[in-house]
Short mmCIF file of C-alpha atoms in Angstrom, two decimals:
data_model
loop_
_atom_site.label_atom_id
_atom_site.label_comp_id
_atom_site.label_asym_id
_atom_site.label_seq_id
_atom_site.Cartn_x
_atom_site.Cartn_y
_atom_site.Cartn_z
CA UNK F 19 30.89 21.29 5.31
CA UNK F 20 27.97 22.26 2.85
CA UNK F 21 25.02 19.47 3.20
CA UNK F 22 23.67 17.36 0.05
CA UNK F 23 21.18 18.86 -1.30
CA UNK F 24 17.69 16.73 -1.19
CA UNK F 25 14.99 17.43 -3.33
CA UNK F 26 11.29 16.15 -1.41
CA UNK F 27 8.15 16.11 -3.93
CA UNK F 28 5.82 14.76 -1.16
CA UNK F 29 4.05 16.28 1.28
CA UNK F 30 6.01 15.78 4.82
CA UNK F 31 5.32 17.43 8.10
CA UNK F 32 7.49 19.57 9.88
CA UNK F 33 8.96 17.97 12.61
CA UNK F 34 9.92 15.06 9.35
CA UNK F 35 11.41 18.25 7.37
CA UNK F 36 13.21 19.44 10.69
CA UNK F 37 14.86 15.91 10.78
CA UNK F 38 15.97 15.61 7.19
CA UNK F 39 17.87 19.23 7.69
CA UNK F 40 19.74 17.90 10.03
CA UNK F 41 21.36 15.98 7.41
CA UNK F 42 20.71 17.70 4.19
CA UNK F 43 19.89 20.92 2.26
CA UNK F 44 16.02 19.99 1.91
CA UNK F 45 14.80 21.97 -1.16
CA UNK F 46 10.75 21.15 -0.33
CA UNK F 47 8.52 21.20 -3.89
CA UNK F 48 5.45 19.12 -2.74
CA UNK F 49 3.49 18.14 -5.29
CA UNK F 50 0.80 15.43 -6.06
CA UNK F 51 1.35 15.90 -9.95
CA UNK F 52 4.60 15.76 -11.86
CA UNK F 53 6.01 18.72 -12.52
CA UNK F 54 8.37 17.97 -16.16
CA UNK F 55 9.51 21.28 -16.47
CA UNK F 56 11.77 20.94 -13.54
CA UNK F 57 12.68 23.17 -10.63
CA UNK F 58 15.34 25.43 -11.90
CA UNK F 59 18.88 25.71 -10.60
CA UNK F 60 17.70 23.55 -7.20
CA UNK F 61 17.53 20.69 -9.42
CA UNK F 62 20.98 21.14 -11.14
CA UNK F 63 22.40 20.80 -7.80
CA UNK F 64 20.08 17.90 -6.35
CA UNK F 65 21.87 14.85 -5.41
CA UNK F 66 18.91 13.02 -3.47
CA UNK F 67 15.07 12.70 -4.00
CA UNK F 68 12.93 11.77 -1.67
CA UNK F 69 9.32 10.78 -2.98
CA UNK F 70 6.65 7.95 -3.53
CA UNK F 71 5.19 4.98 -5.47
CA UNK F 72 1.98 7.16 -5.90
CA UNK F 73 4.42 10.79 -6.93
CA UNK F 74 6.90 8.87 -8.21
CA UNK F 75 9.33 10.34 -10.43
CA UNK F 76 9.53 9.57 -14.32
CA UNK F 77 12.77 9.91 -17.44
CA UNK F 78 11.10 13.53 -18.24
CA UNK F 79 11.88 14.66 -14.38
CA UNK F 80 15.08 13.41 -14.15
CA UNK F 81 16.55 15.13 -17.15
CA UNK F 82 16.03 17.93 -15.03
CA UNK F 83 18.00 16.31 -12.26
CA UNK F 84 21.67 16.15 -14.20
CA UNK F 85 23.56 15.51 -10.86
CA UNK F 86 21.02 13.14 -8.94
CA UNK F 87 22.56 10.03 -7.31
CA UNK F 88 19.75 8.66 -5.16
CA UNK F 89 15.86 8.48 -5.57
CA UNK F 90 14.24 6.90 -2.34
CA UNK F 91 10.55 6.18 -2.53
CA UNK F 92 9.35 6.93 1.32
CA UNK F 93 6.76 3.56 1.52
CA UNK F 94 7.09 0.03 -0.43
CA UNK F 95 5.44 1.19 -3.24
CA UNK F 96 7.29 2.01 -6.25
CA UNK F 97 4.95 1.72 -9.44
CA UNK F 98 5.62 5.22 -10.88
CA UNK F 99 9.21 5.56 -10.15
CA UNK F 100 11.05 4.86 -13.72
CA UNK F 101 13.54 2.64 -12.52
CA UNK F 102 14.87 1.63 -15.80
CA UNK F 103 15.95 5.35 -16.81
CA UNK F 104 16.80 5.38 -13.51
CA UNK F 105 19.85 2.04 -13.89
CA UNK F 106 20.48 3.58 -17.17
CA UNK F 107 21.99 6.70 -15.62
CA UNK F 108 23.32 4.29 -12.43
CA UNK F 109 21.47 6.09 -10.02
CA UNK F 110 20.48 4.28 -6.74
CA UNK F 111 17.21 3.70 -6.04
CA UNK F 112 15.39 2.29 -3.06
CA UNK F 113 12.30 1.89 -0.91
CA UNK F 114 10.51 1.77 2.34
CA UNK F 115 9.94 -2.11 2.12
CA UNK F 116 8.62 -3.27 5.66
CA UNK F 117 8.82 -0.24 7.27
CA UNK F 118 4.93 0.69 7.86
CA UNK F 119 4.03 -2.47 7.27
CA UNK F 120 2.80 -3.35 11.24
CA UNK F 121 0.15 -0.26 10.69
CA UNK F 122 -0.46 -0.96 7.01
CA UNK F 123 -1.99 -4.68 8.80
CA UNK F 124 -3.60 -2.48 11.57
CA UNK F 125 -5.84 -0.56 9.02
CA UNK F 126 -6.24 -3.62 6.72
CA UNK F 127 -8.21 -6.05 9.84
CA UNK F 128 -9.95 -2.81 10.89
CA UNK F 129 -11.25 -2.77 7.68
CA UNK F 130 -12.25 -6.53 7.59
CA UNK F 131 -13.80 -6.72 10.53
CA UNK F 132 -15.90 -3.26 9.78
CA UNK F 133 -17.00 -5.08 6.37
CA UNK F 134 -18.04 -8.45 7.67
CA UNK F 135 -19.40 -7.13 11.11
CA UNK F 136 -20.81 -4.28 9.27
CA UNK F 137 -19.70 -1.77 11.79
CA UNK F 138 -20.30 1.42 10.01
CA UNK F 139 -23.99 0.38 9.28
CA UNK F 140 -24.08 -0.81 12.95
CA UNK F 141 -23.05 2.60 14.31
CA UNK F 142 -24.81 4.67 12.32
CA UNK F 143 -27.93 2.38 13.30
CA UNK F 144 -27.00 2.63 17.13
CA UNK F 145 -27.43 6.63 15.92
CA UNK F 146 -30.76 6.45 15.00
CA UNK F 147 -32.16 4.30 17.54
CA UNK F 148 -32.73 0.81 15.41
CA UNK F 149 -32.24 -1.49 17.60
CA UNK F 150 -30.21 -5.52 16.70
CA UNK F 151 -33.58 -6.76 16.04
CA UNK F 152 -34.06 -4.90 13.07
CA UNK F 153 -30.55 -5.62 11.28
CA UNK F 154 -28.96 -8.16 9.57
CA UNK F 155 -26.81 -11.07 11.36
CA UNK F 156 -23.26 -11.01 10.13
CA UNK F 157 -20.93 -13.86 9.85
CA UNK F 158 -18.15 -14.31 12.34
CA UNK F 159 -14.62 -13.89 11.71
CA UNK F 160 -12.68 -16.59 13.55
CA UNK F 161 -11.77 -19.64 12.27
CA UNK F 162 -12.37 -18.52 8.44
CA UNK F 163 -10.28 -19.09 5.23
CA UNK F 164 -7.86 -16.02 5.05
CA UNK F 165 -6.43 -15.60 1.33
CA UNK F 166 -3.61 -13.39 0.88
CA UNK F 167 -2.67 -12.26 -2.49
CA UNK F 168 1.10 -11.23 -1.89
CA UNK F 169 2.99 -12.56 0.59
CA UNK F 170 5.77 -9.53 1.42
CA UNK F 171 5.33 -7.71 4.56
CA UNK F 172 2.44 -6.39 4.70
CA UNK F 173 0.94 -9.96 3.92
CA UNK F 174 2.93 -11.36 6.46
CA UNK F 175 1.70 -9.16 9.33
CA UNK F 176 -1.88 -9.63 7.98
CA UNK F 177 -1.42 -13.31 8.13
CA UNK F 178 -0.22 -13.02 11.72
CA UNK F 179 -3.17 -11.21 12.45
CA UNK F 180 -5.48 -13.90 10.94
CA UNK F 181 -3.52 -16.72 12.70
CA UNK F 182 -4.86 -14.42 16.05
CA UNK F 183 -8.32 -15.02 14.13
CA UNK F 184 -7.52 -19.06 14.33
CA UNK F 185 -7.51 -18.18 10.68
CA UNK F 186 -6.55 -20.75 8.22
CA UNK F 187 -3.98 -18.76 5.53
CA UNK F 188 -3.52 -19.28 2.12
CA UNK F 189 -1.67 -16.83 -0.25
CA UNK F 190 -0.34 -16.12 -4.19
CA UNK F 191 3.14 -14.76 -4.79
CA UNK F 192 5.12 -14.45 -8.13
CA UNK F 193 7.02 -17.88 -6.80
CA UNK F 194 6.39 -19.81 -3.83
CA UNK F 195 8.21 -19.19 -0.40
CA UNK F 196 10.15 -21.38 1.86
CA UNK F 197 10.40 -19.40 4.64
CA UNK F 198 6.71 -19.43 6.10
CA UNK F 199 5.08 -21.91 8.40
CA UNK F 200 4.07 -25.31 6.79
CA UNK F 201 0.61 -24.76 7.52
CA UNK F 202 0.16 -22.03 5.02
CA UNK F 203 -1.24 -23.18 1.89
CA UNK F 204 -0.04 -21.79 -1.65
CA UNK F 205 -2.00 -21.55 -4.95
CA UNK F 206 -0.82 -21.00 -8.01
CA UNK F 207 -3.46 -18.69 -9.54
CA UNK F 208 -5.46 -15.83 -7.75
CA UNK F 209 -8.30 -17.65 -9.03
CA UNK F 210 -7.76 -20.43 -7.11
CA UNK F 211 -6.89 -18.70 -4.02
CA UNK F 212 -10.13 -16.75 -4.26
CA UNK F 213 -12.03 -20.16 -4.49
CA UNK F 214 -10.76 -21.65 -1.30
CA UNK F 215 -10.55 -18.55 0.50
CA UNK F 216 -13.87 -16.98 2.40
CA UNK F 217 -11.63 -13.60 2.74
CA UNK F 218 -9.44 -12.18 0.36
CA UNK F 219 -6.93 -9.79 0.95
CA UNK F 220 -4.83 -7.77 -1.56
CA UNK F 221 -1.12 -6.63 -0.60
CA UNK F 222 0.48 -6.77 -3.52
CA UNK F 223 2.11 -3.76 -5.24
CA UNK F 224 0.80 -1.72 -8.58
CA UNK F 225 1.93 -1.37 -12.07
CA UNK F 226 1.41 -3.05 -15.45
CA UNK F 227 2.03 -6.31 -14.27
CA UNK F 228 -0.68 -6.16 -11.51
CA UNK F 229 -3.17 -4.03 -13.27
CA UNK F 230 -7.03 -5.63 -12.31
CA UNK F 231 -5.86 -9.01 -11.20
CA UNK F 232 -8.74 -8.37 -8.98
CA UNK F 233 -11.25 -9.23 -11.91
CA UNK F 234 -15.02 -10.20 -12.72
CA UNK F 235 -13.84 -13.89 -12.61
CA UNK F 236 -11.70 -13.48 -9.52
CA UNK F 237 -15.17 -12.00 -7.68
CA UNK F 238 -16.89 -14.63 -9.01
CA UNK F 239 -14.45 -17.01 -8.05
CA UNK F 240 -14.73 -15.58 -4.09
CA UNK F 241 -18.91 -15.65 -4.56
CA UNK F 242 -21.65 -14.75 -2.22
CA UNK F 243 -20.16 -15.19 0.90
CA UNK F 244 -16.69 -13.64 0.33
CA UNK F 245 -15.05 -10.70 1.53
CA UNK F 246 -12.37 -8.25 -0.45
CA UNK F 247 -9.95 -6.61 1.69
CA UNK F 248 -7.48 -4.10 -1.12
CA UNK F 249 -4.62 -2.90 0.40
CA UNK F 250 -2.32 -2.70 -2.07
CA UNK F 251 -2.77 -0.14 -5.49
CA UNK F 252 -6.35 1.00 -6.49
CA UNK F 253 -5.19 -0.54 -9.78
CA UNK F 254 -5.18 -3.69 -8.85
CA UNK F 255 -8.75 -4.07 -8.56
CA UNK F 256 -11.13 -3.52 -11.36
CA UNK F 257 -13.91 -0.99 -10.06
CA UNK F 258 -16.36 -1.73 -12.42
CA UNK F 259 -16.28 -5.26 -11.23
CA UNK F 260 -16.54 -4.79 -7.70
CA UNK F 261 -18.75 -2.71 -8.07
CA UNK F 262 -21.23 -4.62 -10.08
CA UNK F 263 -20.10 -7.42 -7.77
CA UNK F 264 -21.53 -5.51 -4.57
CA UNK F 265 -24.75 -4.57 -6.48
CA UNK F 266 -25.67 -7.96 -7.47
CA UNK F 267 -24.82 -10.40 -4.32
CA UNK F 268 -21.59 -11.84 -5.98
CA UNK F 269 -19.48 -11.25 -3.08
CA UNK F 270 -20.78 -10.42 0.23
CA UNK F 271 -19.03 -7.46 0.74
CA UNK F 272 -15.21 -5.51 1.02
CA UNK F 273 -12.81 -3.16 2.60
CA UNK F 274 -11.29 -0.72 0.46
CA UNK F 275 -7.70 1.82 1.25
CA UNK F 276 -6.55 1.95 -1.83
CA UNK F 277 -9.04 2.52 -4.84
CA UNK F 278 -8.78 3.71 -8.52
CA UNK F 279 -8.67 7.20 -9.34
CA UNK F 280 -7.05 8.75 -6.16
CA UNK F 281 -7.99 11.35 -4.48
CA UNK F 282 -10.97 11.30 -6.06
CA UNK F 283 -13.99 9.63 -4.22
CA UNK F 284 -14.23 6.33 -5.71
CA UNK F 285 -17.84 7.00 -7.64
CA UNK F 286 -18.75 4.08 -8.04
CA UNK F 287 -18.60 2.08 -4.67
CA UNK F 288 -19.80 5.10 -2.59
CA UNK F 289 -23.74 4.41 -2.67
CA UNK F 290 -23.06 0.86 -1.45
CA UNK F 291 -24.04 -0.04 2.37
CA UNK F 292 -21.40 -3.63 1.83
CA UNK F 293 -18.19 -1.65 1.73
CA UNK F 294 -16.22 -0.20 4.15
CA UNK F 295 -13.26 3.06 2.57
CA UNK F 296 -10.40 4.96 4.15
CA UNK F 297 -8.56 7.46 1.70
CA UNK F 298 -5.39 5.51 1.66
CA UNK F 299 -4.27 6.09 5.53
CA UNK F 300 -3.55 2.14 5.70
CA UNK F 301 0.43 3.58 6.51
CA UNK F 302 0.22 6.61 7.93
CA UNK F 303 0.82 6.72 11.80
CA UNK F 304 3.66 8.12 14.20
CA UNK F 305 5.30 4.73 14.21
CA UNK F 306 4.95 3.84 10.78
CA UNK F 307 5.90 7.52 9.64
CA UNK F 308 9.44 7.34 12.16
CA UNK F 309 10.52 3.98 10.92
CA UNK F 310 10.06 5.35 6.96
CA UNK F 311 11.88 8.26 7.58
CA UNK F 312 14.44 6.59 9.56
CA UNK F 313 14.49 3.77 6.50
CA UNK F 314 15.49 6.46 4.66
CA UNK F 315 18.11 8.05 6.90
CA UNK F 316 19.84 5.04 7.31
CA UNK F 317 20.17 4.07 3.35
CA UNK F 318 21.55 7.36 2.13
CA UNK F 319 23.83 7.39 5.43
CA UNK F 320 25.02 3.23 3.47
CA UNK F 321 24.79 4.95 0.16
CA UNK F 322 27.35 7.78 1.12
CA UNK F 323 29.72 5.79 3.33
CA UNK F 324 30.17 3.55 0.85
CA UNK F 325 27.98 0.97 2.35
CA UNK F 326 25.20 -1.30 0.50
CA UNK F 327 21.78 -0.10 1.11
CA UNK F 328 19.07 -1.44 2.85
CA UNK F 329 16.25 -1.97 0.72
CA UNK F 330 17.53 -1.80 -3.03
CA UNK F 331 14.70 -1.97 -6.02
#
């Protein structure tokens, strides 16, 4: 029996490509733009796409795609798949929801305890042979006011973290949840959150919707002694803003994965000694990577047995 073929438009490494053969026809067109003109007679045959939120895949790219019955983005992230072209033609689509999230929460308190403890600066220091005398004191961590702004998965491994921390947790979703401990405070604006919390972390996802809720007044909101952690979408934080926020004592310092304008450095943030970057690794590990790939596996094993999948958008 012929496999179905599967069209990938993300990087992947080749023990993940081995794996997917063993199931489908991979046709492998990595790519970090979008290619609209199509990929020839592979893509009149492709039944199954495997890409990204980042990648994504828009209504020019499918057109090219006349026989496509699944698009899986790899991670949670889903901000530049066209989902609505994509119901209009009833094609499935689904995500990694939960899947790296453990390691996505890994990176993100790295990266808060590097900004407040000022580890980088620290090390680099250590280097040169400055000794604690001649540096600045840095606030502890424990026992602070841990502000999440999007409760999924990633939000609730961070707050476990924080909870580690003896971390009080407070957090803005769309709606309010039911399902969390009764100690964990909700707000009903970002702005709010950011006033009450000494730490502020961003999980949620990109797009329109969440495009620079991280604002001026939101920094200003979070003031002197505050912390940004951004693990969600670059987009969701206004650069110009932090930035100027950084420059001028607004807010005491932050943690960055995620940052406008990827891959390129972030320009404006680099010359500051208060933030901490990583180029968006906040998912990537051999666990995280396995249990996406294996997210994956098991929804286009529901999708063609008839089953419901596991993580539907």
């Amino acid at each position: 029996m012929s496999l179905p073929p599967l069209l990938v438009i993300i990087p992947m490494h080749p023990e993940q490509l081995s794996e997917l053969q063993t199931r489908f026809e991979v046709i492998y067109r990595p790519s970090h733009h979008p290619t609209p003109e199509g990929w020839g007679p592979d893509g009149e045959r492709v039944r199954f796409v495997l890409t990204n939120g980042s990648r994504g895949m828009s209504a020019a790219e499918l057109t090219h795609l006349p026989n496509v019955e699944l698009v899986s983005a790899l991670g949670a992230g889903y901000e530049n798949l066209d989902i609505a072209a994509m119901r209009a033609r009833d094609i499935v689509v689904v995500h990694g929801a939960g899947a790296n999230a453990p390691t996505v929460a890994d990176q993100g308190f790295a990266l808060l305890l590097a900004a407040i403890r000022r580890i980088p600066e620290y090390d680099a220091a250590c280097r040169k042979g400055i000794w604690r005398d001649a540096l600045p004191m840095q606030p502890g961590v424990a026992g602070k006011k841990l502000g999440i702004v999007g409760l999924g998965a990633v939000g609730r491994q961070f707050a476990k973290r924080g909870e580690g921390f003896d971390m009080q947790i407070g957090y803005r979703n769309r709606n309010r949840r039911d399902d969390l401990p009764s100690h964990y405070q909700y707000f009903d604006s970002v702005t709010a959150l950011a006033e009450w919390a000494d730490i502020l972390v961003v999980t949620a996802p990109g797009g329109a919707e969440s495009h620079h809720m991280i604002n001026a007044d939101v920094l200003r909101a979070l003031g002197k002694d505050g912390f940004l952690v951004n693990l969600g979408r670059g987009s969701v934080v206004d650069t110009a803003a932090l930035a100027d926020a950084l420059r001028n004592g607004v807010i005491a310092g932050a943690g960055l994965d995620v940052y406008e304008g990827e891959p390129s450095p972030p320009a404006a943030l680099i010359d500051l000694q208060n933030i901490v970057l990583s180029p968006h690794v906040a998912g990537r590990s051999p666990e995280a990577e396995a249990a996406t790939l294996s997210m994956f596996m098991e929804n286009t094993r529901r999708y063609q047995a008839g089953e419901p999948v596991m993580t539907p958008l």
